[in-house]
PDB file of C-alpha atoms in Angstrom:
ATOM      1  CA  UNK V   1      -1.712  -1.350 -10.140  1.00 72.00           C
ATOM      2  CA  UNK V   2       1.943  -0.519  -9.829  1.00 75.00           C
ATOM      3  CA  UNK V   3       5.072   0.552 -11.603  1.00 76.00           C
ATOM      4  CA  UNK V   4       4.862  -1.204 -13.956  1.00 78.00           C
ATOM      5  CA  UNK V   5       1.242  -2.366 -13.775  1.00 82.00           C
ATOM      6  CA  UNK V   6       1.069  -6.142 -13.605  1.00 86.00           C
ATOM      7  CA  UNK V   7      -1.721  -8.562 -14.351  1.00 89.00           C
ATOM      8  CA  UNK V   8      -1.766 -11.684 -12.200  1.00 91.00           C
ATOM      9  CA  UNK V   9      -4.098 -14.664 -12.400  1.00 92.00           C
ATOM     10  CA  UNK V  10      -4.301 -16.746  -9.248  1.00 93.00           C
ATOM     11  CA  UNK V  11      -5.810 -20.194  -8.952  1.00 94.00           C
ATOM     12  CA  UNK V  12      -8.181 -19.804  -5.999  1.00 94.00           C
ATOM     13  CA  UNK V  13      -8.054 -23.532  -5.224  1.00 96.00           C
ATOM     14  CA  UNK V  14      -4.284 -23.875  -5.100  1.00 97.00           C
ATOM     15  CA  UNK V  15      -3.280 -20.282  -4.386  1.00 95.00           C
ATOM     16  CA  UNK V  16      -0.735 -20.549  -7.201  1.00 97.00           C
ATOM     17  CA  UNK V  17      -0.107 -17.583  -9.512  1.00 96.00           C
ATOM     18  CA  UNK V  18      -0.715 -19.040 -12.982  1.00 94.00           C
ATOM     19  CA  UNK V  19      -0.179 -15.911 -15.061  1.00 94.00           C
ATOM     20  CA  UNK V  20       1.936 -12.871 -14.283  1.00 93.00           C
ATOM     21  CA  UNK V  21       2.554 -10.247 -16.936  1.00 92.00           C
ATOM     22  CA  UNK V  22       3.566  -6.581 -16.953  1.00 89.00           C
ATOM     23  CA  UNK V  23       1.076  -4.576 -18.969  1.00 84.00           C
ATOM     24  CA  UNK V  24       2.776  -2.573 -21.673  1.00 69.00           C
ATOM     25  CA  UNK V  25       1.122   0.820 -21.569  1.00 66.00           C
ATOM     26  CA  UNK V  26       1.926   4.441 -20.917  1.00 64.00           C
ATOM     27  CA  UNK V  27       1.533   4.955 -17.193  1.00 61.00           C
ATOM     28  CA  UNK V  28       2.449   7.754 -14.830  1.00 60.00           C
ATOM     29  CA  UNK V  29       5.899   7.472 -13.315  1.00 62.00           C
ATOM     30  CA  UNK V  30       4.731   8.910 -10.005  1.00 67.00           C
ATOM     31  CA  UNK V  31       3.727   6.131  -7.577  1.00 68.00           C
ATOM     32  CA  UNK V  32       1.184   8.497  -5.995  1.00 71.00           C
ATOM     33  CA  UNK V  33      -0.823   8.427  -9.240  1.00 71.00           C
ATOM     34  CA  UNK V  34      -1.091   4.681  -9.817  1.00 73.00           C
ATOM     35  CA  UNK V  35      -4.441   4.252  -8.058  1.00 71.00           C
ATOM     36  CA  UNK V  36      -6.512   4.909 -11.203  1.00 70.00           C
ATOM     37  CA  UNK V  37      -4.475   2.715 -13.539  1.00 77.00           C
ATOM     38  CA  UNK V  38      -7.027  -0.046 -14.075  1.00 78.00           C
ATOM     39  CA  UNK V  39      -9.875  -1.888 -12.390  1.00 79.00           C
ATOM     40  CA  UNK V  40     -11.781  -5.160 -12.561  1.00 85.00           C
ATOM     41  CA  UNK V  41      -9.825  -7.063 -15.176  1.00 90.00           C
ATOM     42  CA  UNK V  42     -11.902  -9.949 -16.488  1.00 92.00           C
ATOM     43  CA  UNK V  43     -11.004 -13.073 -18.408  1.00 93.00           C
ATOM     44  CA  UNK V  44     -13.188 -13.905 -21.403  1.00 96.00           C
ATOM     45  CA  UNK V  45     -14.436 -17.404 -22.254  1.00 94.00           C
ATOM     46  CA  UNK V  46     -11.618 -17.766 -24.804  1.00 94.00           C
ATOM     47  CA  UNK V  47      -8.935 -16.864 -22.254  1.00 94.00           C
ATOM     48  CA  UNK V  48      -8.432 -13.254 -23.316  1.00 96.00           C
ATOM     49  CA  UNK V  49      -8.146 -10.424 -20.782  1.00 96.00           C
ATOM     50  CA  UNK V  50     -10.384  -7.337 -20.760  1.00 95.00           C
ATOM     51  CA  UNK V  51      -8.512  -4.529 -19.027  1.00 93.00           C
ATOM     52  CA  UNK V  52     -10.395  -1.289 -18.215  1.00 92.00           C
ATOM     53  CA  UNK V  53      -7.823   1.499 -17.971  1.00 88.00           C
ATOM     54  CA  UNK V  54      -9.320   4.351 -15.960  1.00 84.00           C
ATOM     55  CA  UNK V  55      -6.591   6.905 -16.584  1.00 82.00           C
ATOM     56  CA  UNK V  56      -5.991   5.925 -20.224  1.00 85.00           C
ATOM     57  CA  UNK V  57      -9.743   6.115 -20.947  1.00 89.00           C
ATOM     58  CA  UNK V  58     -10.008   2.828 -22.819  1.00 93.00           C
ATOM     59  CA  UNK V  59     -10.719  -0.883 -22.545  1.00 95.00           C
ATOM     60  CA  UNK V  60      -8.062  -3.129 -24.039  1.00 94.00           C
ATOM     61  CA  UNK V  61      -8.531  -6.804 -24.869  1.00 96.00           C
ATOM     62  CA  UNK V  62      -5.339  -8.855 -24.808  1.00 95.00           C
ATOM     63  CA  UNK V  63      -5.048 -12.389 -26.137  1.00 96.00           C
ATOM     64  CA  UNK V  64      -3.324 -15.142 -24.116  1.00 94.00           C
ATOM     65  CA  UNK V  65       0.076 -13.877 -25.332  1.00 94.00           C
ATOM     66  CA  UNK V  66      -0.800 -10.279 -24.394  1.00 93.00           C
ATOM     67  CA  UNK V  67      -1.176  -9.043 -27.952  1.00 95.00           C
ATOM     68  CA  UNK V  68      -3.795  -6.296 -28.278  1.00 94.00           C
ATOM     69  CA  UNK V  69      -6.776  -7.682 -30.207  1.00 96.00           C
ATOM     70  CA  UNK V  70      -9.464  -5.037 -29.507  1.00 97.00           C
ATOM     71  CA  UNK V  71      -9.820  -1.623 -27.911  1.00 96.00           C
ATOM     72  CA  UNK V  72     -12.692   0.694 -27.104  1.00 96.00           C
ATOM     73  CA  UNK V  73     -11.911   4.209 -25.968  1.00 93.00           C
ATOM     74  CA  UNK V  74     -12.731   7.886 -25.812  1.00 90.00           C
ATOM     75  CA  UNK V  75     -12.941   8.196 -29.609  1.00 91.00           C
ATOM     76  CA  UNK V  76     -15.623   5.484 -29.683  1.00 91.00           C
ATOM     77  CA  UNK V  77     -18.153   7.142 -27.337  1.00 91.00           C
ATOM     78  CA  UNK V  78     -20.611   9.901 -28.292  1.00 89.00           C
ATOM     79  CA  UNK V  79     -19.055  13.352 -28.703  1.00 88.00           C
ATOM     80  CA  UNK V  80     -18.781  15.201 -25.411  1.00 88.00           C
ATOM     81  CA  UNK V  81     -19.216  12.074 -23.280  1.00 89.00           C
ATOM     82  CA  UNK V  82     -16.496  11.441 -20.723  1.00 90.00           C
ATOM     83  CA  UNK V  83     -15.127   7.902 -20.644  1.00 90.00           C
ATOM     84  CA  UNK V  84     -13.145   6.225 -17.877  1.00 89.00           C
ATOM     85  CA  UNK V  85     -13.982   2.526 -17.785  1.00 92.00           C
ATOM     86  CA  UNK V  86     -14.166   0.943 -14.349  1.00 91.00           C
ATOM     87  CA  UNK V  87     -15.391  -2.488 -15.441  1.00 93.00           C
ATOM     88  CA  UNK V  88     -15.844  -4.413 -18.690  1.00 95.00           C
ATOM     89  CA  UNK V  89     -17.278  -7.868 -19.239  1.00 96.00           C
ATOM     90  CA  UNK V  90     -17.713  -9.917 -22.399  1.00 97.00           C
ATOM     91  CA  UNK V  91     -21.282 -11.062 -22.843  1.00 96.00           C
ATOM     92  CA  UNK V  92     -22.318 -14.435 -24.297  1.00 94.00           C
ATOM     93  CA  UNK V  93     -23.500 -12.665 -27.462  1.00 95.00           C
ATOM     94  CA  UNK V  94     -19.938 -11.369 -28.072  1.00 96.00           C
ATOM     95  CA  UNK V  95     -20.701  -7.796 -27.054  1.00 97.00           C
ATOM     96  CA  UNK V  96     -18.857  -6.014 -24.263  1.00 97.00           C
ATOM     97  CA  UNK V  97     -20.639  -4.335 -21.349  1.00 97.00           C
ATOM     98  CA  UNK V  98     -18.656  -1.414 -19.923  1.00 96.00           C
ATOM     99  CA  UNK V  99     -19.133   0.855 -16.925  1.00 93.00           C
ATOM    100  CA  UNK V 100     -17.807   4.365 -17.453  1.00 91.00           C
ATOM    101  CA  UNK V 101     -17.277   6.036 -14.102  1.00 86.00           C
ATOM    102  CA  UNK V 102     -16.609   9.584 -15.330  1.00 84.00           C
ATOM    103  CA  UNK V 103     -19.228   9.214 -18.063  1.00 84.00           C
ATOM    104  CA  UNK V 104     -21.782   8.054 -15.481  1.00 88.00           C
ATOM    105  CA  UNK V 105     -23.000   5.429 -17.934  1.00 92.00           C
ATOM    106  CA  UNK V 106     -23.253   1.761 -18.800  1.00 94.00           C
ATOM    107  CA  UNK V 107     -22.396   1.005 -22.426  1.00 95.00           C
ATOM    108  CA  UNK V 108     -22.859  -2.201 -24.417  1.00 97.00           C
ATOM    109  CA  UNK V 109     -20.814  -2.333 -27.617  1.00 97.00           C
ATOM    110  CA  UNK V 110     -20.567  -4.936 -30.333  1.00 97.00           C
ATOM    111  CA  UNK V 111     -17.226  -6.247 -31.662  1.00 97.00           C
ATOM    112  CA  UNK V 112     -17.280  -3.486 -34.309  1.00 97.00           C
ATOM    113  CA  UNK V 113     -17.429  -0.865 -31.496  1.00 97.00           C
ATOM    114  CA  UNK V 114     -21.000   0.147 -32.309  1.00 97.00           C
ATOM    115  CA  UNK V 115     -22.933   1.141 -29.189  1.00 96.00           C
ATOM    116  CA  UNK V 116     -26.018  -1.084 -29.010  1.00 97.00           C
ATOM    117  CA  UNK V 117     -27.191  -0.131 -25.510  1.00 96.00           C
ATOM    118  CA  UNK V 118     -26.437   2.966 -23.456  1.00 95.00           C
ATOM    119  CA  UNK V 119     -27.836   3.875 -20.051  1.00 94.00           C
ATOM    120  CA  UNK V 120     -26.772   7.196 -18.607  1.00 93.00           C
ATOM    121  CA  UNK V 121     -27.095   7.626 -14.854  1.00 90.00           C
ATOM    122  CA  UNK V 122     -29.280  10.719 -15.250  1.00 91.00           C
ATOM    123  CA  UNK V 123     -31.790   8.663 -17.274  1.00 93.00           C
ATOM    124  CA  UNK V 124     -32.621   6.613 -14.182  1.00 92.00           C
ATOM    125  CA  UNK V 125     -35.348   7.897 -11.853  1.00 91.00           C
ATOM    126  CA  UNK V 126     -33.651  10.196  -9.316  1.00 87.00           C
ATOM    127  CA  UNK V 127     -33.938   7.837  -6.307  1.00 86.00           C
ATOM    128  CA  UNK V 128     -32.127   5.121  -8.290  1.00 87.00           C
ATOM    129  CA  UNK V 129     -29.297   7.176  -9.760  1.00 86.00           C
ATOM    130  CA  UNK V 130     -25.936   5.776  -8.738  1.00 84.00           C
ATOM    131  CA  UNK V 131     -24.072   7.968  -6.273  1.00 81.00           C
ATOM    132  CA  UNK V 132     -21.384   8.978  -6.730  1.00 79.00           C
ATOM    133  CA  UNK V 133     -20.930   7.014  -9.982  1.00 80.00           C
ATOM    134  CA  UNK V 134     -21.298   3.518 -11.461  1.00 84.00           C
ATOM    135  CA  UNK V 135     -18.429   1.149 -10.849  1.00 86.00           C
ATOM    136  CA  UNK V 136     -19.525  -2.268 -12.019  1.00 88.00           C
ATOM    137  CA  UNK V 137     -22.144  -3.902 -14.151  1.00 91.00           C
ATOM    138  CA  UNK V 138     -23.309  -7.422 -14.929  1.00 93.00           C
ATOM    139  CA  UNK V 139     -25.917  -8.920 -17.233  1.00 95.00           C
ATOM    140  CA  UNK V 140     -28.326 -11.494 -15.840  1.00 96.00           C
ATOM    141  CA  UNK V 141     -29.588 -14.551 -17.749  1.00 95.00           C
ATOM    142  CA  UNK V 142     -33.021 -12.920 -18.077  1.00 96.00           C
ATOM    143  CA  UNK V 143     -31.476  -9.961 -19.954  1.00 95.00           C
ATOM    144  CA  UNK V 144     -31.711  -7.519 -17.055  1.00 97.00           C
ATOM    145  CA  UNK V 145     -28.616  -5.588 -16.013  1.00 96.00           C
ATOM    146  CA  UNK V 146     -27.355  -5.024 -12.468  1.00 94.00           C
ATOM    147  CA  UNK V 147     -25.640  -1.666 -11.942  1.00 93.00           C
ATOM    148  CA  UNK V 148     -23.397  -1.242  -8.909  1.00 90.00           C
ATOM    149  CA  UNK V 149     -21.792   1.641  -7.046  1.00 88.00           C
ATOM    150  CA  UNK V 150     -20.218   2.092  -3.656  1.00 81.00           C
ATOM    151  CA  UNK V 151     -23.424   4.073  -3.070  1.00 74.00           C
ATOM    152  CA  UNK V 152     -24.468   6.944  -0.868  1.00 69.00           C
ATOM    153  CA  UNK V 153     -21.315   8.814  -1.747  1.00 61.00           C
ATOM    154  CA  UNK V 154     -19.383   6.036  -0.034  1.00 60.00           C
ATOM    155  CA  UNK V 155     -21.857   5.335   2.790  1.00 73.00           C
ATOM    156  CA  UNK V 156     -22.860   1.898   1.520  1.00 74.00           C
ATOM    157  CA  UNK V 157     -23.214  -0.246  -1.601  1.00 80.00           C
ATOM    158  CA  UNK V 158     -25.916   0.509  -4.121  1.00 86.00           C
ATOM    159  CA  UNK V 159     -27.349  -2.006  -6.593  1.00 90.00           C
ATOM    160  CA  UNK V 160     -30.003  -1.288  -9.203  1.00 92.00           C
ATOM    161  CA  UNK V 161     -31.542  -3.794 -11.626  1.00 96.00           C
ATOM    162  CA  UNK V 162     -32.869  -2.537 -14.958  1.00 96.00           C
ATOM    163  CA  UNK V 163     -34.624  -4.285 -17.839  1.00 96.00           C
ATOM    164  CA  UNK V 164     -33.281  -4.169 -21.408  1.00 95.00           C
ATOM    165  CA  UNK V 165     -35.630  -1.215 -22.012  1.00 95.00           C
ATOM    166  CA  UNK V 166     -34.051   0.493 -18.958  1.00 94.00           C
ATOM    167  CA  UNK V 167     -36.935   0.228 -16.499  1.00 95.00           C
ATOM    168  CA  UNK V 168     -35.904  -0.118 -12.848  1.00 95.00           C
ATOM    169  CA  UNK V 169     -37.232  -3.390 -11.393  1.00 95.00           C
ATOM    170  CA  UNK V 170     -35.164  -3.623  -8.196  1.00 91.00           C
TER     171      UNK V 170
END
């Protein structure tokens, strides 16, 4: 986050910054409003970057040269659903798994932007609903999905594991 927002890739073995690039997007000019620019940028297997923009309400995939190759945003979610992506990861099947903080949902979309899996927070049994909201998600090798939040309205982390048919198992 910053003015301008900048993506950096660091080699954790050498400590060297291997990629540094200003992200070309409309951002607020007020430094007090940069906190919600983006979160949890991930690199895909082909070296692209998935950037979840909280305040722009979209996920943007950039290629290695920072050309936009794919986006998923507010216009792609069901009508009336809020969308502010906190995290996005590319799955081995080519789909993208996205956590929408304001939408209180986990969304899996295919490359054509069709939603193939959607789990809204309120669909979980009440004791397992993420509080205050989901912030990250990952897919396990067995097909289950781990949902994560800072939990307890900030009192501690919360993790919930659900099956592909959205049953809580842990």
